[in-house]
PDB file of C-alpha atoms in Angstrom:
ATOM      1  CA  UNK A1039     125.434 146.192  84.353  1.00 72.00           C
ATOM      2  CA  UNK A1040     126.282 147.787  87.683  1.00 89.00           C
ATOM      3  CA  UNK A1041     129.240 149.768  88.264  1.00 94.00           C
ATOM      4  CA  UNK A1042     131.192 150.495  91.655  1.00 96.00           C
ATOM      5  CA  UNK A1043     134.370 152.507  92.053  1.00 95.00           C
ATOM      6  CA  UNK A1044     135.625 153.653  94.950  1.00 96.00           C
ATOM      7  CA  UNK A1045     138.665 155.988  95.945  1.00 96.00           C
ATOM      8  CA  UNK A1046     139.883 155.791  91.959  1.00 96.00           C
ATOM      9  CA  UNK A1047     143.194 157.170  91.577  1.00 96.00           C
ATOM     10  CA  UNK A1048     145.075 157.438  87.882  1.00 96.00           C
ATOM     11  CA  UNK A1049     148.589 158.886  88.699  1.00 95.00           C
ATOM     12  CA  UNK A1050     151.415 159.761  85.797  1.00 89.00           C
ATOM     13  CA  UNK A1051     154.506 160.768  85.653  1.00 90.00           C
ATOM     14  CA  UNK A1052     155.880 163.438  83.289  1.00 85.00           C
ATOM     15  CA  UNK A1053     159.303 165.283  83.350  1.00 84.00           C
ATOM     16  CA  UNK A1054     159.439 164.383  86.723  1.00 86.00           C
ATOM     17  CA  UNK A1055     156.316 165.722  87.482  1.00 91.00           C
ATOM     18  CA  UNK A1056     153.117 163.558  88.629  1.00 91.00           C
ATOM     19  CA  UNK A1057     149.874 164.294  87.155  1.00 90.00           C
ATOM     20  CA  UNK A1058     146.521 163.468  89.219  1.00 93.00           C
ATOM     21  CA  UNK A1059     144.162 162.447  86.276  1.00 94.00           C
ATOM     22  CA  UNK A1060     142.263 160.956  88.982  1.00 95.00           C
ATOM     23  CA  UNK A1061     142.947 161.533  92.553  1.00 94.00           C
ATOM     24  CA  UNK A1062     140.078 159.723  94.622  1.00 94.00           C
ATOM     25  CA  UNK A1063     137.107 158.965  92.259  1.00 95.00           C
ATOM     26  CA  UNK A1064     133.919 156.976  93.847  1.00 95.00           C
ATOM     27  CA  UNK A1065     130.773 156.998  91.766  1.00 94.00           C
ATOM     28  CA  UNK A1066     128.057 154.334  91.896  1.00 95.00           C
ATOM     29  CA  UNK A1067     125.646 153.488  88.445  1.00 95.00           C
ATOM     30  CA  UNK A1068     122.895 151.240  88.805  1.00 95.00           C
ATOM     31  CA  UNK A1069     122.157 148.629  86.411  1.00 95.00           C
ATOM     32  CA  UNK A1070     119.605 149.996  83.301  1.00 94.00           C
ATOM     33  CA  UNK A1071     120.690 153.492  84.742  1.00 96.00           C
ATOM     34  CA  UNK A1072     121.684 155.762  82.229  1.00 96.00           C
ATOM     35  CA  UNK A1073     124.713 158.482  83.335  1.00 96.00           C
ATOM     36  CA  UNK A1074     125.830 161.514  81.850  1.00 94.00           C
ATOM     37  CA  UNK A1075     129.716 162.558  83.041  1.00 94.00           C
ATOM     38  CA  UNK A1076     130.055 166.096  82.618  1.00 91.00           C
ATOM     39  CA  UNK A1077     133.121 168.236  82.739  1.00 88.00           C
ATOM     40  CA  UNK A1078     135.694 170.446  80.704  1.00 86.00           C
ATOM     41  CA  UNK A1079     138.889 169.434  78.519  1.00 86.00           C
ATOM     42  CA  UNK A1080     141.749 168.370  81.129  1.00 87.00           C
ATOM     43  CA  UNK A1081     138.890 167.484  83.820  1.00 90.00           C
ATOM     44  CA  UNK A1082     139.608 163.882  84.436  1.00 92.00           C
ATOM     45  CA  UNK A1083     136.460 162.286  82.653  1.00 91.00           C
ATOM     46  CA  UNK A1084     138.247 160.491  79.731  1.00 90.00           C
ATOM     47  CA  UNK A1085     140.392 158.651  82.085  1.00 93.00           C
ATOM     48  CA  UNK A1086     137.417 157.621  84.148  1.00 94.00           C
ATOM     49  CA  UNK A1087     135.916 156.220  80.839  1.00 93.00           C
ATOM     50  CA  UNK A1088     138.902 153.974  80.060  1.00 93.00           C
ATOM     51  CA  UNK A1089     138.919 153.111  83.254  1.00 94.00           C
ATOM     52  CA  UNK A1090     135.047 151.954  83.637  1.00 95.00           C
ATOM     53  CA  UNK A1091     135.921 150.288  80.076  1.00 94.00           C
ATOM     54  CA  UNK A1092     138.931 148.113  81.145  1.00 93.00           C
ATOM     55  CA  UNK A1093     141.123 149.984  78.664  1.00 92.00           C
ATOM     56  CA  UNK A1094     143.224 151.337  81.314  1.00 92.00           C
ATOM     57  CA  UNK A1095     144.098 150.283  84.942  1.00 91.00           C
ATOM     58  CA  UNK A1096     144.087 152.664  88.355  1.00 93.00           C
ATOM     59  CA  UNK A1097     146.900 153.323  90.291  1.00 93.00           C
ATOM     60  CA  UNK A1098     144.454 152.846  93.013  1.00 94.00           C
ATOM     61  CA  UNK A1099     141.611 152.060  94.245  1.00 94.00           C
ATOM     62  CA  UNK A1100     138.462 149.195  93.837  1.00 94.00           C
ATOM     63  CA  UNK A1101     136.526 148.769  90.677  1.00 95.00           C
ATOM     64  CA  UNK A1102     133.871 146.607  90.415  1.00 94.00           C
ATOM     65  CA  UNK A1103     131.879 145.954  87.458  1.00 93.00           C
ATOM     66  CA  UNK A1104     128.719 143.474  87.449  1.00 89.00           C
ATOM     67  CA  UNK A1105     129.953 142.335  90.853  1.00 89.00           C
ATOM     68  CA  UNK A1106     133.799 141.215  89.408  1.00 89.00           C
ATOM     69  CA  UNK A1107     137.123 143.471  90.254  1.00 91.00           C
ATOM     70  CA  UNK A1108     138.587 144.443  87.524  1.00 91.00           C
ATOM     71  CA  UNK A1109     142.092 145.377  88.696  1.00 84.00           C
ATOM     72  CA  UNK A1110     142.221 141.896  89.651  1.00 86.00           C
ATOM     73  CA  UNK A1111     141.795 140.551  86.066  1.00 89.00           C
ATOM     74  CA  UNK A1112     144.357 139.108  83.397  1.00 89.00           C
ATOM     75  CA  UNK A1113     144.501 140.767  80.117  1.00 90.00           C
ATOM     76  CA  UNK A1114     142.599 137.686  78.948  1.00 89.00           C
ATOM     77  CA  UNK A1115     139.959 137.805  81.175  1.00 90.00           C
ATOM     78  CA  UNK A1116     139.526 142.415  79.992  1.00 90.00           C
ATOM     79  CA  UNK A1117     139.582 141.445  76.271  1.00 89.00           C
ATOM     80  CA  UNK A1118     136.445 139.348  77.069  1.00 87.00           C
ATOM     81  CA  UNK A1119     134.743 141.611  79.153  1.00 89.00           C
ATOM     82  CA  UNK A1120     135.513 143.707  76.220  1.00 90.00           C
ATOM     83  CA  UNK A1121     134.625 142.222  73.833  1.00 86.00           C
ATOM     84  CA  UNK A1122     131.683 140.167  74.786  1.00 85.00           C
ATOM     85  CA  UNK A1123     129.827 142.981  77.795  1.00 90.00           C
ATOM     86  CA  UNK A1124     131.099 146.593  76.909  1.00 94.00           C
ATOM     87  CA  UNK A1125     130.329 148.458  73.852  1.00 94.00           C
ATOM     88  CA  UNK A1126     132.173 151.808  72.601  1.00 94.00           C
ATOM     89  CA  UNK A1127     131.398 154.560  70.829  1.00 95.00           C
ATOM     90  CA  UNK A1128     133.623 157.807  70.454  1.00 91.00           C
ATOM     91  CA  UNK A1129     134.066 160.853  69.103  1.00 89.00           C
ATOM     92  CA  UNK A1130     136.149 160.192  66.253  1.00 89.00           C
ATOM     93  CA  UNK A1131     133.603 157.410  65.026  1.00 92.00           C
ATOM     94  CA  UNK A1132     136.944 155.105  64.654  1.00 92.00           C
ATOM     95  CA  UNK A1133     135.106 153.224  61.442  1.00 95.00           C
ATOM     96  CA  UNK A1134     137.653 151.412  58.931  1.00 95.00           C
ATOM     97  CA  UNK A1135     137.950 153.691  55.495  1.00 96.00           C
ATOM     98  CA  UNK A1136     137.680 150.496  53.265  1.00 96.00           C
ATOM     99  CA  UNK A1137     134.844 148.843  55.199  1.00 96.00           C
ATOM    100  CA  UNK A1138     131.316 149.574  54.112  1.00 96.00           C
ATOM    101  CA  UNK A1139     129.213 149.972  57.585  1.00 96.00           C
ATOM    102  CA  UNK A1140     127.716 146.277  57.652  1.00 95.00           C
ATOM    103  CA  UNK A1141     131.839 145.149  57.456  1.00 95.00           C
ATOM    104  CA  UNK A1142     132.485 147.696  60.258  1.00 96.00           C
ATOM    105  CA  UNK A1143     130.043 146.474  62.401  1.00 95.00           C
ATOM    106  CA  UNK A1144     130.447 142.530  61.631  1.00 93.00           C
ATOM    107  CA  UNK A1145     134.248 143.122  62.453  1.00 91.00           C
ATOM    108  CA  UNK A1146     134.266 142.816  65.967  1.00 89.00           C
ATOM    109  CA  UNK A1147     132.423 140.183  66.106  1.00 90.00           C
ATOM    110  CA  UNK A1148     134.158 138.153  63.554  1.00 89.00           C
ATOM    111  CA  UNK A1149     137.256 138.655  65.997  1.00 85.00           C
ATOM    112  CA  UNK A1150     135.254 136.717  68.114  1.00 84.00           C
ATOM    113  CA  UNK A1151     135.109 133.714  66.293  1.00 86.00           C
ATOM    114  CA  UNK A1152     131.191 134.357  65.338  1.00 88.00           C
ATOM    115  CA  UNK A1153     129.562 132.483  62.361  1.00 91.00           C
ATOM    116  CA  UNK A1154     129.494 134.682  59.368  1.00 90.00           C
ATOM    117  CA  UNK A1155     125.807 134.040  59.416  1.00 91.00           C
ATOM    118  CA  UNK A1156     125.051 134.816  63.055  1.00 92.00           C
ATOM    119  CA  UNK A1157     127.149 137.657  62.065  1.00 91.00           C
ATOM    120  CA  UNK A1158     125.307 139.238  59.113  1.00 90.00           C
ATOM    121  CA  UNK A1159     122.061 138.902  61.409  1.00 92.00           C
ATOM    122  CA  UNK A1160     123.484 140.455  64.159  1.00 93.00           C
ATOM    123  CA  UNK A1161     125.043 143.541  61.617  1.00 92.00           C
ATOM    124  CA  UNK A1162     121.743 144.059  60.060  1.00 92.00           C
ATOM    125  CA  UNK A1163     119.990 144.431  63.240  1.00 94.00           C
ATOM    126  CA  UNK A1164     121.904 146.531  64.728  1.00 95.00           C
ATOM    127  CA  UNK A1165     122.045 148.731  61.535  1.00 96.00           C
ATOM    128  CA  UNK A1166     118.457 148.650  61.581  1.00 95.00           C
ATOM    129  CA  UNK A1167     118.092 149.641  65.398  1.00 94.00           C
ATOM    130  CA  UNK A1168     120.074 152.892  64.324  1.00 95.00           C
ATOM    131  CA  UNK A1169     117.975 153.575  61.226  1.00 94.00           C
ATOM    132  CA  UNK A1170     120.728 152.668  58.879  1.00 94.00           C
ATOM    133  CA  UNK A1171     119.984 149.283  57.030  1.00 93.00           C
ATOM    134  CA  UNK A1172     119.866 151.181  53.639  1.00 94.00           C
ATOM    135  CA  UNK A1173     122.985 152.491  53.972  1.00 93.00           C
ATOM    136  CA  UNK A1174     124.479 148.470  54.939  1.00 94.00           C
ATOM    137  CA  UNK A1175     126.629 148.532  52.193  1.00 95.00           C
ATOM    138  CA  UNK A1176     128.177 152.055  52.032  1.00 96.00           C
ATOM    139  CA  UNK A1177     131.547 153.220  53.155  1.00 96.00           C
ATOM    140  CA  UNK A1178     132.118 156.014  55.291  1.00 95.00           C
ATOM    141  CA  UNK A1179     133.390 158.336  52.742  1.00 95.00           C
ATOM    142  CA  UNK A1180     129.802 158.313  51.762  1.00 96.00           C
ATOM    143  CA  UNK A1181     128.068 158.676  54.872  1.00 95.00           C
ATOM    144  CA  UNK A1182     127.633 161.515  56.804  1.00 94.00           C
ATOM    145  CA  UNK A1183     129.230 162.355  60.153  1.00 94.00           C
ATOM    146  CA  UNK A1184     125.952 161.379  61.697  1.00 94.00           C
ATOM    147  CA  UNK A1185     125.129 158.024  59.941  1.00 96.00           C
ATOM    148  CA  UNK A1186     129.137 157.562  60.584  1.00 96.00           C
ATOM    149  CA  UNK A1187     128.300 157.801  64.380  1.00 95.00           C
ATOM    150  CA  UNK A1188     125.020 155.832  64.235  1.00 95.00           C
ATOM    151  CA  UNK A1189     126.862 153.246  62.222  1.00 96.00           C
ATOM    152  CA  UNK A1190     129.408 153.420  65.511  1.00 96.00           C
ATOM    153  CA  UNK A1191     126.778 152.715  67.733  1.00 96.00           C
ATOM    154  CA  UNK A1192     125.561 149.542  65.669  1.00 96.00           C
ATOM    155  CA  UNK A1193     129.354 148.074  65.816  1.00 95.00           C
ATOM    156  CA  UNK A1194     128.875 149.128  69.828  1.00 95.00           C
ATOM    157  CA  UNK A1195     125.363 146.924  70.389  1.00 95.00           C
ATOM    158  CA  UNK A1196     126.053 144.106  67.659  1.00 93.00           C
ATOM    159  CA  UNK A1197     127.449 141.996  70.582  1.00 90.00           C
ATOM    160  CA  UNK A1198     124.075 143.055  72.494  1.00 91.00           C
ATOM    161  CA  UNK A1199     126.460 144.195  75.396  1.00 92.00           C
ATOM    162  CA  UNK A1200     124.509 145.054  78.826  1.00 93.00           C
ATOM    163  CA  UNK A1201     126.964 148.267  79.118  1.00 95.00           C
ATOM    164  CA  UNK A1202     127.126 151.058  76.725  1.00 96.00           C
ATOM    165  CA  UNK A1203     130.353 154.067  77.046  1.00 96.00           C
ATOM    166  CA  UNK A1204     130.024 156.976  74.838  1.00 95.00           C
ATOM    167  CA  UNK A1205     133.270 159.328  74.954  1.00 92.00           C
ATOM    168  CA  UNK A1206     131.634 162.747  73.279  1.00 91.00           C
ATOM    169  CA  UNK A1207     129.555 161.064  70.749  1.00 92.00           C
ATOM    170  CA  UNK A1208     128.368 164.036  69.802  1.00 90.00           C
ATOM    171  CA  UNK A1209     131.563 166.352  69.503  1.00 87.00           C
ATOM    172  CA  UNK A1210     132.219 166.532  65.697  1.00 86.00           C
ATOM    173  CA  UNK A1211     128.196 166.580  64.808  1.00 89.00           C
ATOM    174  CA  UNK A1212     126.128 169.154  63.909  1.00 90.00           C
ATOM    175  CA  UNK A1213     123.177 169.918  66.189  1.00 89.00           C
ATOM    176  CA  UNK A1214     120.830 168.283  64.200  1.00 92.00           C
ATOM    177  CA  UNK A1215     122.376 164.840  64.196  1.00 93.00           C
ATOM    178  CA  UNK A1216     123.909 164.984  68.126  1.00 91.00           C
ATOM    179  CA  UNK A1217     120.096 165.167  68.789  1.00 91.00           C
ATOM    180  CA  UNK A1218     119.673 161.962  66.713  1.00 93.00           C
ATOM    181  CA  UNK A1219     122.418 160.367  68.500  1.00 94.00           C
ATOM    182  CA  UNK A1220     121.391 161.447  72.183  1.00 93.00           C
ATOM    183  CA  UNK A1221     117.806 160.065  70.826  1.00 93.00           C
ATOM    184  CA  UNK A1222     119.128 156.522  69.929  1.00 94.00           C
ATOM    185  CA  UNK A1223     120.820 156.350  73.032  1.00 95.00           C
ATOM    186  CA  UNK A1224     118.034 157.248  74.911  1.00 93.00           C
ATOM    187  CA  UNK A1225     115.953 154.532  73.001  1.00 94.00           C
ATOM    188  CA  UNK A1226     119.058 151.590  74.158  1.00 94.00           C
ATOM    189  CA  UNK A1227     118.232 152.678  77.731  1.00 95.00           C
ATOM    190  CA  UNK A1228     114.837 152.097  77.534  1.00 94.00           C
ATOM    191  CA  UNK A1229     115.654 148.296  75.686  1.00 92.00           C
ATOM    192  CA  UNK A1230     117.287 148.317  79.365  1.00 93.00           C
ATOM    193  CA  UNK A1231     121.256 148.901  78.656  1.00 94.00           C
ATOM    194  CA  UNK A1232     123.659 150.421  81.039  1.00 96.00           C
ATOM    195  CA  UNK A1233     124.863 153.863  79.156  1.00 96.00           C
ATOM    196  CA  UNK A1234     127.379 155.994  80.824  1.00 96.00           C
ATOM    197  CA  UNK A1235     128.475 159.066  78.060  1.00 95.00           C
ATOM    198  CA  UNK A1236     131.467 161.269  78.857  1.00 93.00           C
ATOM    199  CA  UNK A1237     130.695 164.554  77.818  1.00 90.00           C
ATOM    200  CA  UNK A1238     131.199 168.668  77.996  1.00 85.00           C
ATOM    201  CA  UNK A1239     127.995 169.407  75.908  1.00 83.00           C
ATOM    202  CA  UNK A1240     125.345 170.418  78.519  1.00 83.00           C
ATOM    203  CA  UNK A1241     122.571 169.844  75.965  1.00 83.00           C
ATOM    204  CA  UNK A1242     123.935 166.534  75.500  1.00 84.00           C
ATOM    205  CA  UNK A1243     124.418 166.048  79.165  1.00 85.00           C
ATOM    206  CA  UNK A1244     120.529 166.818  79.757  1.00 85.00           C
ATOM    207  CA  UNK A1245     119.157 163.560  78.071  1.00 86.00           C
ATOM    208  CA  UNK A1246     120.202 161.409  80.650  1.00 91.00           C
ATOM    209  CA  UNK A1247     118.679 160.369  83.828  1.00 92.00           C
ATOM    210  CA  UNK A1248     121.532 161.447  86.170  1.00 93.00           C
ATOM    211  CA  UNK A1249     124.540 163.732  85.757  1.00 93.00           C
ATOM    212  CA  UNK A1250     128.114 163.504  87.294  1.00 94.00           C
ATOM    213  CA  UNK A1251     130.233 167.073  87.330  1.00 93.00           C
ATOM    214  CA  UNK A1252     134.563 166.393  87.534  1.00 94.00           C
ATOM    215  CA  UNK A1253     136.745 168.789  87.991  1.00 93.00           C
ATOM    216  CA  UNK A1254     140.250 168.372  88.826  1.00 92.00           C
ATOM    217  CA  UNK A1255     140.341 164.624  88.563  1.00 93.00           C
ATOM    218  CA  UNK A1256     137.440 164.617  91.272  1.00 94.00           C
ATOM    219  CA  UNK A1257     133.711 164.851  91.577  1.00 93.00           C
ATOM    220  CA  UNK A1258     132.060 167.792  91.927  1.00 86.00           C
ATOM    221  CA  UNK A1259     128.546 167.231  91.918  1.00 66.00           C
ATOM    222  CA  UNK A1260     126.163 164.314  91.459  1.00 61.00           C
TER     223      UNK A1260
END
């Protein structure tokens, strides 16, 4: 799914102060590429994600995603783009206590309206793309922070979205199992998905094909 922003700007207001989270953003990604964002606490690359995943709008600025513009868009229209084109993962693995990980990653879909068994199809490959199908029917209390994050990334594809955003996906992992992770997301952009991962882990950073530097709310380096 290809991705055009140009002149982004995110502007806030606190205590009478504005903030530049963004202040004049323009990044291209081709479609199938796969894009690491690079840059330290406070830098501006969260906000870009939220942005490029119609969780949040710009103050300013064009966005264009698979040839659409999003700032343009009713909520309606961003919950289906959502729902149905973009998939998620962060940092805090954001997995529901009581669910086991096939229930986590049906969930979403079920929102959708999807057949339960179109839905248990779709769970279990997914689960099985991220080397998980044994563990289908455990919660994450007994999982692992890494099989917690690779059961993240099956709720992410079970929709088979074309675009992938990972905020930190490997910030509360050891070393061993960020590798696994970067390795599973290299293996979804080579099955041809869009991945852009937010990052400040330069080993992370290295396992994509292209990497973006921000500083400052701008870039600093492509």
């Amino acid at each position: 799914m290809p991705i055009k922003a140009v002149d982004l700007r995110r502007y806030y207001t606190v205590g009478g102060i504005t903030v530049k989270a963004l202040d004049g953003v323009s990044l291209d990604i081709a479609d199938g590429e796969y894009v690491t964002i690079c840059g330290a606490s406070g830098s501006g690359k969260s906000t870009l994600m939220n942005i490029l995943g119609c969780l949040d709008s710009p103050t300013s600025g064009s966005y264009i995603l698979d040839g659409e513009e999003v700032p343009k868009m009713d909520d309606s229209q961003l919950s289906r783009i959502r729902g149905s084109r973009i998939g998620f993962v962060f940092q805090s693995f954001n997995l529901i206590p009581t669910l086991t990980a096939r229930e986590n990653v049906e969930l979403p879909l079920m929102y959708r309206g999807v057949p339960r068994k179109q839905r248990r199809e779709a769970d279990l490959e997914a689960l099985e793309q991220v080397g998980l199908a044994e563990r289908a029917d455990h919660r994450p209390s007994e999982m692992g922070g890494g099989q917690q994050q690779r059961t993240a990334i099956a709720r992410a594809i079970a929709a088979r979205p074309s675009l992938i955003l990972a905020d930190e996906p490997c910030g509360n992992l050891d070393s061993r199992s960020g590798r696994i992770i970067c390795e599973i997301l290299e293996a979804l952009h080579l099955c041809g998905k869009t991945i852009v991962m937010i990052t400040h882990d330069e080993n992370a950073a290295r396992h994509a094909e292209r990497l973006i530097r921000i500083a400052d709310g701008k870039i600093a380096g492509a």
